[in-house]
Coordinates of C-alpha atoms and ligand atoms in Angstrom, one line a residue:
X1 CA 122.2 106.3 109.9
X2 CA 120.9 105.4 106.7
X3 CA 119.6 102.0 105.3
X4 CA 121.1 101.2 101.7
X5 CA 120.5 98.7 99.7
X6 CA 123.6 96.2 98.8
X7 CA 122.5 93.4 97.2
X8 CA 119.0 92.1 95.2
X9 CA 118.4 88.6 94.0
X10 CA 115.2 86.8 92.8
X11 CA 114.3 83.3 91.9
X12 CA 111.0 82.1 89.9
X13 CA 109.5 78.9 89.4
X14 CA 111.0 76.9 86.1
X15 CA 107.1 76.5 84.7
X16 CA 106.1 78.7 82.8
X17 CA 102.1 78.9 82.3
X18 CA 101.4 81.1 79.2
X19 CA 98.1 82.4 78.4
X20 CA 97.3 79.6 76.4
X21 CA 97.8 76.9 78.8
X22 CA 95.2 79.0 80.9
X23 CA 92.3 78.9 78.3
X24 CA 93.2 74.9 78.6
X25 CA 91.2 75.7 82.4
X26 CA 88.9 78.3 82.3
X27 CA 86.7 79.8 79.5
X28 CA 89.3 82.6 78.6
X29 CA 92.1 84.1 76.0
X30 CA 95.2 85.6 75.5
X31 CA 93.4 88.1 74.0
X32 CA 91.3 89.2 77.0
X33 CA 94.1 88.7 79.5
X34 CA 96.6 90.7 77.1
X35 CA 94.4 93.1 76.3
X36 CA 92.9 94.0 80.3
X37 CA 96.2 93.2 82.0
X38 CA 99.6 93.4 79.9
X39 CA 99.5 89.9 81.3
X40 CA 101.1 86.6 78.9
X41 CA 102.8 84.4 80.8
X42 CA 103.3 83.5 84.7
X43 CA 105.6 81.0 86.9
X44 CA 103.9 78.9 88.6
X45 CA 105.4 76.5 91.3
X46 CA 105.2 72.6 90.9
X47 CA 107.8 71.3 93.0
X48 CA 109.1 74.8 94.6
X49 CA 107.4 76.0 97.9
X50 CA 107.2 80.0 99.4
X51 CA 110.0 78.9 101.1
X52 CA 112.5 77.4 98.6
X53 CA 111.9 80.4 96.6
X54 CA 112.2 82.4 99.4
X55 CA 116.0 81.1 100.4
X56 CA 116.8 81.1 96.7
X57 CA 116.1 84.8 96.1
X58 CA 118.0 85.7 99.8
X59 CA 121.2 83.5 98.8
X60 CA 121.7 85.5 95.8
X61 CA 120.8 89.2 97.3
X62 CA 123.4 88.1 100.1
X63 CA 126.0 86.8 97.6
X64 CA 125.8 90.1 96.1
X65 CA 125.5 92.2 98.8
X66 CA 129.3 91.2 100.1
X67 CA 128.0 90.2 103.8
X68 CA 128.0 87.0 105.1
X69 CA 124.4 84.8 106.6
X70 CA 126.4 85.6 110.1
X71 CA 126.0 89.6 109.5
X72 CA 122.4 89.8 109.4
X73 CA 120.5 90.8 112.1
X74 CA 117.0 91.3 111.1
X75 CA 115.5 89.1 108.6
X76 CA 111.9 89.7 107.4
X77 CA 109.9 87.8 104.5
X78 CA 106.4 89.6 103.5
X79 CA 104.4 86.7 102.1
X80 CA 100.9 86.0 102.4
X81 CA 101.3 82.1 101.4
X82 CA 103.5 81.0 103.9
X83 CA 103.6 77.0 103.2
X84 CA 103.7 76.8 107.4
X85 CA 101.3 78.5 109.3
X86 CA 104.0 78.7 111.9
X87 CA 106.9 78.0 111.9
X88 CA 107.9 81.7 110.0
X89 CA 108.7 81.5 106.3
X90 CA 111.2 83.8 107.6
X91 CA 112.6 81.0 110.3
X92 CA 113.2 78.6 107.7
X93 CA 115.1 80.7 105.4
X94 CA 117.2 81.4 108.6
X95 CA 117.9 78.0 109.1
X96 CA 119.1 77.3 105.2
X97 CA 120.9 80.5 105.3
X98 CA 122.8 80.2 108.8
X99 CA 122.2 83.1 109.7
X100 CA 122.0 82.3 113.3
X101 CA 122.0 85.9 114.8
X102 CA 119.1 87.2 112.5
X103 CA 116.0 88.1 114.3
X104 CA 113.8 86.1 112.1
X105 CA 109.8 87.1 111.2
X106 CA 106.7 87.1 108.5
X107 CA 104.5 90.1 107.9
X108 CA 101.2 90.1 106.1
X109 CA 100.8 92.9 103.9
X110 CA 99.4 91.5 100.8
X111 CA 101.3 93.4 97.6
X112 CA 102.4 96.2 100.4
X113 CA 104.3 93.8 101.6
X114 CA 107.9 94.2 100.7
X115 CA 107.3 97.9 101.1
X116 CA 106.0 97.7 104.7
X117 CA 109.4 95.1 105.4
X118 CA 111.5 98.0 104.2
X119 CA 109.7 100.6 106.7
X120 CA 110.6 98.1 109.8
X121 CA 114.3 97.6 108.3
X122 CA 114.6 100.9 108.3
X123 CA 113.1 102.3 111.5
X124 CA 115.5 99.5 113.3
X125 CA 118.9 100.5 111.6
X126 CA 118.1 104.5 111.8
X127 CA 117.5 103.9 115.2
X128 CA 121.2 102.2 115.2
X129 CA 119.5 99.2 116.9
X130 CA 120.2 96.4 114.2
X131 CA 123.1 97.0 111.0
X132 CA 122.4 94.4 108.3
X133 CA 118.6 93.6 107.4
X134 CA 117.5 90.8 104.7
X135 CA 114.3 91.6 103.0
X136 CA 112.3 88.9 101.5
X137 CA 108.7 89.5 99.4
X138 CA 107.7 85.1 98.8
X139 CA 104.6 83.8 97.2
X140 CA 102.9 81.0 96.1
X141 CA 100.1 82.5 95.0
X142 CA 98.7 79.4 93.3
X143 CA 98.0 77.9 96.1
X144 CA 95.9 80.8 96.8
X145 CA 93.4 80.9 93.7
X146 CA 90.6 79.3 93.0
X147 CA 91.8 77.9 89.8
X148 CA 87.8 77.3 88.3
X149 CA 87.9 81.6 88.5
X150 CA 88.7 83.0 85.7
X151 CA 88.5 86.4 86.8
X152 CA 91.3 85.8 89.2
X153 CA 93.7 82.6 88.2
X154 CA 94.6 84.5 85.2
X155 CA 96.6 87.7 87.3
X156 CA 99.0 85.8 89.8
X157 CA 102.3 84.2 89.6
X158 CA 104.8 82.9 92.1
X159 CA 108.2 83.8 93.0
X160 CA 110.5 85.9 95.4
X161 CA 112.8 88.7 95.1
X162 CA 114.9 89.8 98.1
X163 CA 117.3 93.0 98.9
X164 CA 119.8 93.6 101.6
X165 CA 119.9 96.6 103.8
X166 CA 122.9 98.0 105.7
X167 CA 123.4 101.2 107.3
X168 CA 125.5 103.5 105.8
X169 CA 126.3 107.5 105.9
X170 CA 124.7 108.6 102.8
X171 CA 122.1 107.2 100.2
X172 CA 119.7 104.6 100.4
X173 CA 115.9 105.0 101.7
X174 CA 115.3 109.1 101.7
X175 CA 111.2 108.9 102.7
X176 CA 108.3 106.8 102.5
X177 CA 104.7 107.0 103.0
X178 CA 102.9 103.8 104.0
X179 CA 99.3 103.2 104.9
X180 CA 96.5 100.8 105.6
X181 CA 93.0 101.1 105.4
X182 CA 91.3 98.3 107.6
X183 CA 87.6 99.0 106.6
X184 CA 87.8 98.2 103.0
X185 CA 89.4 94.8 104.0
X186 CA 86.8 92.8 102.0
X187 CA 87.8 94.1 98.5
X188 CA 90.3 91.4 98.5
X189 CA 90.7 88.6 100.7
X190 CA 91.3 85.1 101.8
X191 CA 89.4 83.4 104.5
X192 CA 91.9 81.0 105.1
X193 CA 90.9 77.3 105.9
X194 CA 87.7 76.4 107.3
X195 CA 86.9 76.6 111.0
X196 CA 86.7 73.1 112.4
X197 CA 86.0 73.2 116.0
X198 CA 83.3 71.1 117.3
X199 CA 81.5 74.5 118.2
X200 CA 81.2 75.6 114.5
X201 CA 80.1 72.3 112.9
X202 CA 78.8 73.5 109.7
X203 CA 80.8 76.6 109.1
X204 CA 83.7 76.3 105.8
X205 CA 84.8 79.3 104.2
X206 CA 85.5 79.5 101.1
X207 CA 89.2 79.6 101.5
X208 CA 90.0 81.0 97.9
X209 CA 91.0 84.3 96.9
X210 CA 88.2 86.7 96.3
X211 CA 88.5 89.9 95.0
X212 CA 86.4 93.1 93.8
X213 CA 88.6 94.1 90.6
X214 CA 87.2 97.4 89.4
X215 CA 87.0 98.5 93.2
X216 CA 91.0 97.8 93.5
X217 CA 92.0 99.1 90.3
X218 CA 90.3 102.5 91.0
X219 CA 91.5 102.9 94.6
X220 CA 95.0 102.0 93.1
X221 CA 95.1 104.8 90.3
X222 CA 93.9 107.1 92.6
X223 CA 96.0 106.4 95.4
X224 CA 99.3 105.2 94.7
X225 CA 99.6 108.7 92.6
X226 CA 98.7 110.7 95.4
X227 CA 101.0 108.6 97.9
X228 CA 104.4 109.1 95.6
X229 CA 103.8 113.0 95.3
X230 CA 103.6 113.1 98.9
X231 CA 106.9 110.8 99.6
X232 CA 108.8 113.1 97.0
X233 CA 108.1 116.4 99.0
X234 CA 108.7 114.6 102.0
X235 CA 112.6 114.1 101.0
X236 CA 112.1 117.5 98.0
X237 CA 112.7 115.8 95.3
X238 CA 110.8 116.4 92.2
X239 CA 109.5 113.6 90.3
X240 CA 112.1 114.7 86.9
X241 CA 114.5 113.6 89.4
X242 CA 113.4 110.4 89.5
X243 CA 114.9 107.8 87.2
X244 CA 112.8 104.7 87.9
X245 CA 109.3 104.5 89.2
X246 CA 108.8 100.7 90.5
X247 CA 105.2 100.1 90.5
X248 CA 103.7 96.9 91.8
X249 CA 103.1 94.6 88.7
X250 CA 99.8 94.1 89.0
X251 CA 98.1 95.4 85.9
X252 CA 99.7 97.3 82.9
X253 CA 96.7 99.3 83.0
X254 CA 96.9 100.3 86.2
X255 CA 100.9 101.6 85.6
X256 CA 100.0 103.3 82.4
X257 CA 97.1 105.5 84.5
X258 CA 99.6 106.6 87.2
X259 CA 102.1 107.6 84.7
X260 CA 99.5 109.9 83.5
X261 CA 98.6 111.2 86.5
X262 CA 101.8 111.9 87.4
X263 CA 102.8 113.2 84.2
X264 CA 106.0 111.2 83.8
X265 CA 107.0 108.8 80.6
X266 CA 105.9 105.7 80.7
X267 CA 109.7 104.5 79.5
X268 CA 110.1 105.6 83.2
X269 CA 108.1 102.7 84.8
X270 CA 110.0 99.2 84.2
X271 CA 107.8 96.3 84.0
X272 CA 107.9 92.6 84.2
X273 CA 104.1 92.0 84.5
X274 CA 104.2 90.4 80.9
X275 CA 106.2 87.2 82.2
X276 CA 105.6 87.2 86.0
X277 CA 102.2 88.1 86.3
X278 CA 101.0 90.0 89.7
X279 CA 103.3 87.9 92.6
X280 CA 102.1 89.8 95.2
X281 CA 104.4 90.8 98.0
X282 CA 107.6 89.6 95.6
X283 CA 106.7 91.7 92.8
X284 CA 108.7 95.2 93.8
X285 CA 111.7 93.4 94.9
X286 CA 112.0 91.2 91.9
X287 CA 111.3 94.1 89.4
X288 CA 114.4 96.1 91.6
X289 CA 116.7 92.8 91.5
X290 CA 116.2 92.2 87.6
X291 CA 116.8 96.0 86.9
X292 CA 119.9 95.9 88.8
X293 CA 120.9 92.4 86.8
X294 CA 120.5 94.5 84.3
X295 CA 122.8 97.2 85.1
X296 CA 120.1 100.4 85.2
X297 CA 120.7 100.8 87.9
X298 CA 123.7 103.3 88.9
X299 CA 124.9 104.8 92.4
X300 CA 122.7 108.0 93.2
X301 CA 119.8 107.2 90.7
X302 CA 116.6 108.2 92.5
X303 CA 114.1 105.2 92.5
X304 CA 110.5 105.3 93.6
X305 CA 109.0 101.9 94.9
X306 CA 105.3 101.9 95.7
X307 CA 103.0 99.5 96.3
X308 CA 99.0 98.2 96.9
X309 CA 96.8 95.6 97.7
X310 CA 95.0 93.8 100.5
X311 CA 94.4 95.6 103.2
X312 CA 93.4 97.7 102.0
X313 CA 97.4 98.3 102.2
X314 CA 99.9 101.0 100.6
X315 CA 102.6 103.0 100.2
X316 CA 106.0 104.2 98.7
X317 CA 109.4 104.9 99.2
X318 CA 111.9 107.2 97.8
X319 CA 115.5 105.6 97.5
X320 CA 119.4 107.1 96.7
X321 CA 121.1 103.7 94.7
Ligands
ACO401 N1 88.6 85.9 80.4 C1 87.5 86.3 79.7 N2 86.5 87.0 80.2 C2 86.6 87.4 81.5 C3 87.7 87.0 82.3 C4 88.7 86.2 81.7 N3 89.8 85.8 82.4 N4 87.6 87.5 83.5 C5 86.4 88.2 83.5 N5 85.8 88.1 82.3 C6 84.6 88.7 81.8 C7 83.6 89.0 83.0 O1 82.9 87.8 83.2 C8 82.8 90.1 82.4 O2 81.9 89.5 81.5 P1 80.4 90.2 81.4 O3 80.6 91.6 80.9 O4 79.7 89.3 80.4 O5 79.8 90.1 82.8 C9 83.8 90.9 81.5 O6 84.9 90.0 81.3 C10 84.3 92.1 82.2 O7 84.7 91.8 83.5 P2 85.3 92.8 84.5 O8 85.7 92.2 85.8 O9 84.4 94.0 84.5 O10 86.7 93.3 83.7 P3 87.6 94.5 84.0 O11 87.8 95.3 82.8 O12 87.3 95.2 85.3 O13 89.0 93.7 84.2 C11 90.5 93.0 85.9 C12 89.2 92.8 85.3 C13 91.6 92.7 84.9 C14 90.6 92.0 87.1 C15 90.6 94.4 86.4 O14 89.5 94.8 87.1 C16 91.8 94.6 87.3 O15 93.0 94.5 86.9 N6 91.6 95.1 88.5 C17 92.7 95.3 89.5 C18 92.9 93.9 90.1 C19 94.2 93.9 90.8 O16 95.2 94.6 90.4 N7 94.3 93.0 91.7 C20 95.4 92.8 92.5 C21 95.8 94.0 93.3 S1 96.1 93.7 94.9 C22 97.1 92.5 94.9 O17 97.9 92.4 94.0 C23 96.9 91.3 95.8

């Protein structure tokens, strides 16, 4: 059995924070952030949470999608800012859904994130153990940022984007490659908040996003190339085939170098970087949902998804519409 995809929503934060209102913060431009990262505008959440967003985006992708909250069975969000440590992002979209039979969880996967949701969707309804999945990728990344850093408050956004997968005969996911790489898992991190236990009195960390930029942008143009070549011949399709590549929205940079490597028009690589900024794990499915709004999307277009970021995490996936 195969897993298709029926239905894509998203849902953003109403503010809009436009380069300009960033140079208001930190010593910066719309120039620089233009010119580095395609970057000129982001969402940013003042009275939405991860999980409001979250349950925004899934309503509509289910809406769409035909089924009802009572068909799912699996229902995953990728975040990394989880407004709850526990309960699950996941568990509380259940609850404002109803969708009382789902099999509810988070994953961590930084940007990989959505990506890594759909390899677990999958796996379960090949292996004809669940039907209907709801995939959600949910951040609040300015919660995340350290918002005196200019050389990280200017990439993120927040939002969420969200896809349905059903089984079905023909179609839908056709490969994927996905990967981590544990040892370079200091490139880009979060320590989280400090450790207050009466054993570890004057230990804080610093509990803001840290990243080594040049290091992530050269491990991305080198491997998310590498990582879509080897998910076409997986399923022998030739990149021509391909209609869409779906790129995480990180940097425009960073898209424009694959597209060289690979050879392909840029036309071919949709982006939404220039209003949402980099939103992490929601970026692919929020790209996938406003194509589809859009109607580019037709029934047996060949899309590539593929994805990077903390993790080191990535991978692809080939898909039928
Ligand atoms: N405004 C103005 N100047 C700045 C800013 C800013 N916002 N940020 C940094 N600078 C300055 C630096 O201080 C430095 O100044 P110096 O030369 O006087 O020391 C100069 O600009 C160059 O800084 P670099 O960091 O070398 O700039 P670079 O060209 O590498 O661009 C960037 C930085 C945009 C972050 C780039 O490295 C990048 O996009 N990397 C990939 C990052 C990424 O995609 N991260 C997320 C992926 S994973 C995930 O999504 C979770």
């Amino acid at each position: 059995m195969n897993a298709r995809i029926m239905g894509t929503g998203w849902k953003l934060p109403v503010f809009q924070a436009d380069n300009e209102f960033l140079s208001k913060l930190v010593d910066t431009s719309d120039e620089w952030i233009t010119e580095r990262t395609g970057i000129r505008s982001r969402h940013l959440a003042r009275d939405e949470t991860t999980a409001s967003l979250a349950e925004g985006a899934a309503k509509e992708a289910l809406a769409r999608s035909g089924l009802k909250a009572s068909d799912l069975d699996l229902l995953i969000v990728a975040t990394i800012t989880s407004d709850t440590d526990t309960p699950s992002t996941a568990c509380r979209v259940q609850a404002g859904l109803g969708a009382s039979k789902a099999v509810a969880f988070d994953i961590n996967a930084a940007c990989s994130g959505f990506l890594y949701a759909v390899h677990i969707a999958e796996a379960f309804i090949r292996s004809g153990i669940y039907k209907n999945a709801l995939l959600v990728g949910a951040e609040t990344l300015s919660r995340l940022v350290d918002w005196k850093d200019r050389s990280t408050c200017i990439l993120f956004g927040d939002g969420a984007g969200a896809a349905v997968l059903t089984a079905s005969e023909e179609g839908g996911i056709l490969s994927q490659t996905i990967a981590s790489n544990g040892a370079k898992w200091s490139t880009l991190s979060c320590m989280g908040r400090p450790n207050q236990n009466p054993l570890n009195p004057e230990k804080t960390a610093p509990g803001y996003l840290t990243m080594d930029g040049r290091e992530i942008f050269s491990f991305a143009v080198k491997t998310v190339p590498v990582c879509v070549e080897e998910t076409l011949e997986k399923a022998g399709v030739s990149k021509e085939e391909v209609k869409y590549f779906l790129l995480h929205q990180a940097n425009q940079r960073i898209i424009q170098s694959v597209a060289r490597r690979l050879a392909q028009p840029e036309e071919k690589f949709p982006m939404n970087l220039d209003q949402c900024g980099n939103t992490s794990a929601a970026s692919l499915p929020i790209l996938l949902a406003q194509l589809d709004r859009q109607g580019s999307l037709q029934r047996g277009d060949k899309l590539i998804l593929s994805g990077f970021g903390a993790g080191l995490t990535w991978g692809a996936c080939l898909i039928e519409w």
